[in-house]
């Protein structure tokens, strides 16, 4: 596995965390994991991953944050998405389909069952699959709450390029949805 370049947004650990008992520190990561696991999985699904591929890539990304790296990053959620997306891309080039069922573990450690999409969300994922990779990427980051400038900074791209890809994606989705609405009214 290749190492990512060092993130440019590193900050020091706040003194308050240095004096925090380990159990409270662990709860901080547990809360971060609980919130971000489903969000990052949904983010990857917007980029074309299946729920299992998304969960696998996200789990692998969380491993890069342990034990204490997640506290030292200025934007751990953005870093997590970037690493998870790279993990997903690596999976697609060396994908093997398992023949045995995945065993259930006690404690429910994998929240993939929480990433069940509604019909409307699945429709959106299907629509995003029709976009070009750059458009899908810009739309996925936007759907996840990141501005064009933040997305550009995270991905190392020009903000104008991200904005343009988002505009093209939005126009294409509006066009497709407009055609779908016409087809629904004609039936």
Backbone as a ProteinNet text record, in pm:
[ID]
protein_1_A
[PRIMARY]
XXXXXXXXXXXXXXXXXXXXXXXXXXXXXXXXXXXXXXXXXXXXXXXXXXXXXXXXXXXXXXXXXXXXXXXXXXXXXXXXXXXXXXXXXXXXXXXXXXXXXXXXXXXXXXXXXXXXXXXXXXXXXXXXXXXXXXXXXXXXXXXXXXXXXXXXXXXXXXXXXXXXXXXXXXXXXXXXXXXXXXXXXXX
[TERTIARY]
84.7	0	89.3	64.2	146.5	105.6	201.1	177.4	129.9	32.3	-16.4	84.2	90.3	176.5	124.4	214.7	175.1	72.5	-38.5	-138.5	-78	-124.3	-70.3	-137.1	-248.8	-322.1	-306.3	-186.8	-160.9	-161.8	-225.6	-219.7	-175	-130.8	-86	-206.6	-183.7	-291.2	-318	-444.4	-474.5	-430.9	-379.1	-334.2	-443.1	-568.3	-677.9	-685.9	-655.8	-660.7	-543	-431.3	-314.7	-340.8	-422	-451.9	-580.4	-644.1	-769.1	-739.9	-814.8	-793.7	-817.5	-747.4	-759.5	-902.6	-986.1	-1122.5	-1201.3	-1181.1	-1250.8	-1195.1	-1062.6	-1003.3	-1061.4	-1073.4	-1128.4	-1272.7	-1350.6	-1488.7	-1494.9	-1395.9	-1391.8	-1376.1	-1288.5	-1271.8	-1394.4	-1452.2	-1572.5	-1686.5	-1701.9	-1805.4	-1774.7	-1648	-1606.5	-1634.4	-1601.6	-1625.7	-1774.8	-1854.8	-1998.5	-2061.3	-2021.9	-2078.4	-2024.5	-1894.9	-1832.1	-1838.9	-1852.8	-1854.7	-1969.3	-2088.5	-2202.5	-2194.2	-2144.5	-2133	-2031.9	-1917.6	-1814	-1858.9	-1926.4	-1978.4	-2077.9	-2167.7	-2263.7	-2190.7	-2088.5	-2006.8	-1947.8	-1890.9	-1832.3	-1938.9	-2056.7	-2164.8	-2206.3	-2198.8	-2225.2	-2120.5	-2003	-1895.4	-1895.9	-1994.2	-2009.7	-1982.3	-1947	-1917.1	-2045.8	-2039.7	-2150.5	-2141.8	-2248.2	-2239.3	-2123	-2095.3	-1986.4	-1849.9	-1836	-1710.2	-1686.4	-1792.5	-1780.7	-1740.5	-1804.8	-1772.4	-1629	-1586.9	-1451.2	-1347.5	-1367.7	-1273.1	-1270.9	-1386.1	-1394.2	-1325.1	-1346.6	-1277.4	-1126.8	-1080.7	-937.8	-885.9	-965.6	-925.5	-917.6	-1010.4	-1005.8	-877.9	-826.9	-703	-585.8	-588.9	-479.2	-484.9	-599.6	-614.5	-578.5	-562.7	-533.6	-383.7	-333.9	-406.8	-438.7	-349.7	-371.6	-366.9	-352.2	-338.6	-463.4	-580.4	-704.9	-712.5	-646.6	-648.4	-556.5	-453.8	-355.8	-393.4	-495.8	-538.2	-634.4	-617.7	-708.8	-846.4	-849.5	-975	-978.5	-998.7	-994.5	-1105.8	-1221.9	-1331.7	-1296.4	-1236	-1195.6	-1083.7	-987.2	-876.6	-930.2	-1026.4	-1085.5	-1153.3	-1226.7	-1293.7	-1192.4	-1086.9	-984.8	-916.7	-880.6	-815.4	-912.8	-1037.6	-1137.2	-1160.8	-1165.1	-1184.7	-1067.1	-946.4	-828.5	-833.1	-876.8	-890.2	-991.8	-1102.9	-1205.5	-1149.9	-1077	-1019.5	-921.2	-845.3	-753	-829.5	-943.3	-1025.7	-1073.9	-1115.2	-1173.7	-1072.2	-944.5	-843.2	-803.8	-830.5	-793.1	-909.1	-1027.6	-1146.7	-1154.7	-1181.7	-1209.2	-1342.2	-1427	-1557	-1549.9	-1586	-1578.4	-1684.7	-1649.7	-1745.2	-1812.3	-1749.3	-1807.3	-1878	-1986.4	-2054.8	-1966.8	-1983.8	-1909	-1970.2	-1886.7	-1942.5	-1991.7	-2098.5	-2149.4	-2064.1	-2036.9	-1959.1	-2047.6	-2021.1	-2095.1	-2058.6	-2152	-2125.4	-2156.1	-2185.4	-2222.6	-2116.3	-1993.7	-1884.1	-1892.1	-1966.2	-1974.7	-2113.4	-2120.7	-2251.5	-2302.4	-2261	-2305.6	-2457	-2518.1	-2663.6	-2730.3	-2655.8	-2710.5	-2707.3	-2638	-2624.3	-2720.9	-2839.7	-2943.2	-3007.9	-3013.6	-3063.7	-3213.9	-3277.2	-3417.9	-3428.5	-3548.7	-3567	-3516.5	-3542.4	-3499	-3346.6	-3283	-3137	-3076.2	-3137.1	-3086.6	-3102.4	-3210.5	-3231.3	-3121.8	-3085.2	-2979.1	-2845.6	-2815.7	-2691.2	-2688.8	-2801.9	-2809.9	-2787.1	-2842.2	-2823.1	-2677.2	-2615.2	-2474.5	-2383.3	-2423	-2341.5	-2330.6	-2426	-2424.4	-2332.6	-2283.3	-2195.7	-2052.4	-1974.8	-1831.9	-1765.5	-1648.4	-1582.4	-1560.3	-1518.9	-1494.6	-1625.4	-1730.9	-1861	-1914.8	-1901.8	-1950.1	-1873.8	-1742.2	-1658.8	-1700.2	-1717.4	-1757.6	-1895.1	-1987.1	-2121.3	-2120	-2042.7	-2036.7	-1982.1	-1875.6	-1820.2	-1922.2	-1993.4	-2094.4	-2209.3	-2255.3	-2363	-2322	-2192.2	-2141.3	-2114.8	-2149.1	-2142	-2015.2	-1929.6	-1805.8	-1826.5	-1769.6	-1778.6	-1683.9	-1698.7	-1611.6	-1466.6	-1445.4	-1309.8	-1247.9	-1325.6	-1275.4	-1243	-1332.2	-1310.6	-1183.7	-1166.5	-1047.1	-920.6	-923.5	-806.7	-775.9	-878.3	-860.4	-805.4	-859.2	-819.6	-699.2	-653.1	-539.3	-573.7	-696	-741.7	-768.7	-788	-823.8	-971.7	-1005.3	-1146.1	-1237.3	-1186.8	-1268.8	-1301.9	-1208.7	-1233.1	-1339.4	-1333.1	-1433.3	-1570.6	-1573.5	-1699	-1759	-1673.8	-1720	-1773.2	-1702.7	-1748.6	-1882.3	-1896.4	-2022.8	-2135.3	-2107.6	-2209.5	-2253.6	-2157.1	-2192.1	-2275	-2235.9	-2310.2	-2452.1	-2463.3	-2595	-2683.5	-2627.5	-2704.4	-2747.7	-2657.9	-2692.5	-2801.9	-2792.6	-2895.1	-3030.2	-3028.8	-3153.9	-3214.7	-3131.9	-3180.2	-3241.7	-3169.7	-3218.7	-3346.9	-3349.3	-3469.8	-3585.7	-3558.4	-3663.8	-3723.6	-3637.9	-3686.4	-3765.2	-3718.8	-3788.4	-3926.9	-3937.1	-4065.6	-4162.1	-4111.3	-4196.4	-4245.5	-4156.6	-4194.6	-4298.4	-4283.8	-4378.5	-4516.2	-4521.4	-4650.3	-4718.4	-4642	-4698.9	-4753.6	-4717.4	-4763.5	-4903.1
-116.6	0	122.9	214.2	333.4	432.1	505.5	603.5	733.8	796.1	925.8	1033.3	1138.7	1248.7	1309	1365.3	1424.1	1534.1	1533.2	1637.7	1774	1873.5	2007	2079.4	2028	2097.3	2024.7	2025.6	1961.1	2068.6	2038.3	2128.4	2048.2	2115.1	2045.6	2000.3	1899.6	1850.4	1955.2	1993.4	2092.7	2043.4	2134.4	2094	2025.8	2063.6	2002.5	1852.2	1810.4	1668.2	1592.4	1660.3	1593.9	1553.9	1632.4	1604.8	1524.7	1487.6	1414	1267.2	1206.4	1063.5	982.3	869.3	788.8	747.7	720.6	676.4	786.3	912.2	1021.6	1041.8	1022.8	1033.2	925.8	803	693.2	721.9	779.8	814.3	917.9	1006.3	1105	1038	939.9	868.1	784.2	724.1	642.7	728	848.3	939.8	981.1	1010.6	1046.6	930.8	809.8	691	672.1	681.9	659.9	757	882.1	983.2	967.8	954.3	959.1	828.7	714.3	587.8	584.8	618.8	615.2	727.9	844.2	955.9	927.4	874	845.1	729.5	631.7	522	573.9	663.1	722.1	806.3	878.6	958.1	869	754.9	663.3	601	578.7	526	628.4	756.7	859.8	857.2	808	798.5	664.9	578.4	455.3	326.1	331.8	210.7	141.4	9.8	-63.3	-41	-71.7	-52.7	-128.4	-249.3	-327.7	-272.4	-230.3	-168.4	-40.1	37.7	163.3	138.4	43	12.6	-37.3	-122.5	-176.6	-65.6	19.4	128.8	226.8	250.1	342.8	285.6	157.8	93.5	102.4	75.1	82.5	225.2	324.1	463.9	498.1	445.4	471	415.5	307.4	250.6	346.5	432.6	528	637.1	653.3	757.5	710.4	579.7	526.5	518.9	530.6	553.8	701.5	792.7	932.3	1030.8	984.7	1076.5	1162.8	1109.3	1182.2	1309.4	1313.2	1432.9	1541.4	1503.2	1600.6	1665.9	1616.5	1672.8	1788.2	1889.9	2004.5	1967.7	1886.6	1845.4	1692.9	1621.4	1475	1416.7	1479.7	1427	1434.2	1542.3	1556.5	1457.9	1445.9	1352.5	1209.4	1175.5	1042.9	1013.3	1109	1089.5	1069.8	1146.8	1137.7	1000.9	954.4	824.4	712.4	724.4	621.4	611.5	725.6	724.3	657.2	686.1	620.2	469.3	431.2	288.6	223	291.2	237.9	221.8	320.8	311.5	195.5	173	60.1	-72.4	-76.9	-198.9	-234.5	-133.9	-161.2	-219.4	-191	-245.1	-387.7	-428	-563.1	-632.9	-615.5	-670.2	-820.9	-889.6	-1032.2	-1053.4	-1133	-1155.2	-1275.6	-1257.1	-1367.7	-1473.2	-1596	-1704.1	-1745.4	-1718.4	-1752.7	-1631.6	-1654.8	-1540.8	-1480.5	-1351.3	-1282	-1321.2	-1367.6	-1409.1	-1288.5	-1308.7	-1204	-1202.1	-1080.1	-1064.9	-1005.2	-1045.5	-988.4	-842.6	-763.5	-622.5	-532	-587.3	-503.5	-402.4	-446.9	-354.1	-287.4	-342.9	-284.3	-223.5	-91.5	-28.6	-24.6	-120.7	-118.5	-129.8	-196	-206.4	-72	23.2	157.6	240.8	192.5	266.4	208.8	177.7	131.4	254.7	256.4	374.3	367.2	482.2	491.5	484.8	470.3	466.2	594	707.2	835.7	846.9	801.6	805.2	711	593.8	499.9	558.3	628.8	695	798.7	871.9	971.9	905.3	795.2	722.1	673.7	624.6	579.8	695.6	812	929.8	974.9	970.8	1011.4	918.5	792.6	696.6	733.7	811.9	851.9	971.4	1035.1	1151.8	1108.7	1201.6	1174.6	1167.8	1106.3	1096.9	1232.5	1333.6	1465.6	1527.6	1512	1567.1	1494	1362.4	1283.2	1318.5	1336.8	1373	1509	1608.1	1741.4	1737.4	1661.8	1652.4	1578.5	1470.8	1393.5	1477.5	1553.4	1639.2	1746	1800.7	1902	1842.1	1724.4	1657.9	1627.2	1611.5	1582	1708.3	1825	1949.2	2030.4	1996	2069.7	2174.6	2292.9	2399.1	2366.4	2438.3	2416.4	2446.7	2550.7	2588	2480.7	2429.7	2324.1	2198.7	2163.6	2045.8	2061.1	2178.2	2202.7	2190.9	2246.2	2240.1	2096.2	2020.2	1881.3	1796	1817	1734.8	1789.3	1908.1	1968.3	2013.7	2061.2	2107.4	2256.9	2314	2454.6	2470.4	2568.6	2587.1	2610.2	2676.8	2700.1	2568	2473.6	2343.4	2265.5	2272.4	2204.3	2267.9	2400.2	2472	2437.6	2430.3	2399.1	2255.7	2161.6	2021.8	2010.3	2082.9	2081.4	2140.7	2251	2315.3	2222	2154.5	2059.6	1944.3	1894.2	1783.8	1827.3	1944.1	1996	2014.1	2071.3	2091.5	1957.3	1859.9	1728.2	1661.1	1673.4	1613.9	1682.5	1813.8	1886.8	1842.3	1828	1784.3	1644.2	1551.8	1414.6	1410.9	1483.3	1484.8	1550.7	1651.3	1715.9	1619.6	1541.8	1442.8	1333.5	1296	1191.9	1241.1	1367.3	1421.7	1426.3	1463.4	1463.8	1323.2	1224.3	1086.1	1036.7	1076.6	1034.8	1097.2	1221.9	1286.6	1235.2	1183	1130.3	989.5	921.1	782.4	774.6
0	0	0	-91	-99.6	8	55.2	161.1	99.5	160.8	115.6	152.1	73	113.7	242.8	318.6	446.8	422.8	499.1	482.1	512.7	442.1	462.2	578.2	627	733.6	865.9	920.1	1048.2	1156.2	1262.7	1376.9	1497.5	1597.7	1717	1797.7	1880	1965.5	2072.8	2091.2	2193.5	2330.8	2414.4	2547.8	2628.8	2606.8	2682.3	2654.3	2531.3	2498.3	2558.5	2575.9	2634.6	2778.1	2848.2	2988.3	3005.4	2896.8	2903.5	2930.5	3023.7	3049.1	2922.6	2905.6	2784.6	2751.5	2851.4	2821.2	2751.3	2790.9	2723.8	2583.7	2565.6	2433.1	2342.8	2393.4	2315.2	2276.7	2368.1	2338.1	2227.3	2220.2	2113.4	1978.5	1969.4	1843.4	1813.6	1916.2	1895.8	1841.3	1894.3	1844.2	1700.9	1672.9	1537.1	1442	1482.9	1400.6	1376.2	1479.5	1468.2	1369.7	1375.8	1286.9	1144.9	1131.3	999.8	921.5	986.6	913.8	812.9	855.9	763.5	661.5	702.4	608.4	498.3	536.3	436.9	347.5	403.9	322.1	219.3	260.7	167.1	62.5	104.7	12.4	-96.9	-57.7	-155.5	-244.8	-190.9	-272.7	-378.4	-343.8	-443.4	-554.2	-522.1	-620.7	-694.8	-665.3	-741.5	-667	-540.7	-465	-420.4	-407.3	-346.7	-195.8	-120.7	25.6	89.4	41.9	100	61	-62.9	-105.9	-27.8	-8.5	65.3	209.5	273.3	413.2	426.4	333.9	338.2	321.4	221.6	197.2	314	373.7	487.3	609.4	636.4	749.1	731.4	611.4	583.9	604.5	566.5	586	734.4	813.3	957.2	1019.4	964.8	1018.1	1004.8	901.3	885.3	992.3	1056.4	1157.9	1298.2	1314.6	1447.2	1469.4	1588.4	1711.2	1738.1	1701.3	1740.5	1624.6	1503	1389.7	1371.4	1401.3	1378.4	1461.1	1577.1	1661.1	1606.9	1532.5	1486.5	1353.4	1286.7	1158.9	1179.9	1099.3	1107.6	1052.7	947.8	884.1	872.5	984.6	976.7	889.5	883.9	801.8	653.3	610.4	470.2	437.4	526.6	506.9	494.5	580.2	579.6	445.8	391.6	262.9	150.3	153.6	49	52.8	170.8	185.5	149.6	193.8	163.3	13	-55.4	-199.6	-269.9	-224.4	-282.5	-257.8	-137.7	-107.6	-200.5	-223.1	-313.1	-454.7	-502.7	-637.1	-647	-541.1	-539	-542.1	-473.8	-471.6	-611.4	-687.7	-818.8	-915.3	-894.3	-984.7	-947.8	-825	-782.7	-713.1	-766.2	-702.4	-722.9	-614.4	-618.4	-547.7	-604.1	-544.1	-451.1	-324	-228.6	-259.4	-229.2	-251	-121.3	-9.1	120.3	178.8	252.7	315.4	425.3	445.1	550.2	684.3	779.5	908.9	988.5	1062.7	1150.9	1276.2	1323.3	1445.7	1553.8	1675.3	1787.2	1802.8	1847.8	1873.6	1757.3	1641.1	1527.6	1490.5	1467.7	1442.2	1306.4	1213.2	1079.4	1058.3	1047	1032.7	889.1	805.2	666.8	658.5	756	753.6	780.1	835.1	856.7	729.5	626.8	502.4	398.8	443.4	352.7	292.4	162.4	92.8	72.7	83.6	48.4	-103.4	-154.6	-299.9	-365.3	-301.6	-356.8	-357.3	-248.7	-242.9	-346.2	-364.7	-465	-604.6	-627.5	-756.6	-781.2	-674.8	-686.9	-716.8	-650.7	-676.7	-821.2	-870.6	-1009.6	-1106.6	-1075.5	-1160.5	-1158.1	-1040.6	-1029.7	-1109.5	-1122.6	-1197	-1344.7	-1394	-1534.9	-1561.1	-1456	-1471.4	-1499.9	-1553.2	-1572	-1434.4	-1423.7	-1292.8	-1225	-1299.9	-1240.3	-1191.3	-1268.8	-1229.2	-1106.4	-1106.6	-993	-866	-879.6	-765.1	-708.9	-796.2	-751.5	-685.4	-742.2	-686.2	-552.7	-542	-417.8	-302.6	-328.3	-222.5	-183.6	-281.1	-251.7	-172.2	-210.1	-136.3	6.7	27.5	162	242.9	185.3	262	245.6	151.3	130.5	21.7	42	-58	-173.7	-283.4	-399.1	-362.7	-284.1	-244.3	-154.8	-59.1	28.2	-52.9	-144	-228.9	-310.9	-370.5	-451.8	-367.6	-248.2	-160.6	-120.7	-86.8	-43.8	-157.1	-277.3	-392.2	-466.9	-429.3	-497.5	-637.9	-654.3	-785.6	-781.5	-898	-910.8	-872.3	-786.3	-749.3	-870.4	-972.2	-1092.2	-1161.9	-1162.8	-1224.4	-1147.8	-1014.9	-932.9	-954.9	-955.9	-978.5	-1114.9	-1217.1	-1352.3	-1359.5	-1298	-1298	-1226	-1114.3	-1040.7	-1125.9	-1194.4	-1279	-1391.9	-1453.7	-1560.6	-1506	-1389.4	-1327.6	-1292.4	-1236.2	-1198.1	-1321.4	-1426.9	-1550.5	-1609.3	-1608	-1661.9	-1578.5	-1446	-1359.3	-1378.6	-1391.6	-1415.8	-1547.3	-1648.9	-1779.8	-1770.7	-1707.1	-1695.6	-1613.3	-1502.9	-1418.9	-1491.6	-1570.8	-1649.6	-1749.5	-1815.4	-1911	-1839.9	-1720.6	-1646.2	-1603.3	-1561.3	-1519.7	-1638	-1757.5	-1876.7	-1906.7	-1895.8	-1924.6	-1824	-1696.4	-1592.8	-1617.7	-1665.4	-1688.3	-1813.6	-1910	-2033.8	-2016.6	-1911.6	-1891.4	-1840.5
[MASK]
+++++++++++++++++++++++++++++++++++++++++++++++++++++++++++++++++++++++++++++++++++++++++++++++++++++++++++++++++++++++++++++++++++++++++++++++++++++++++++++++++++++++++++++++++++++++++++

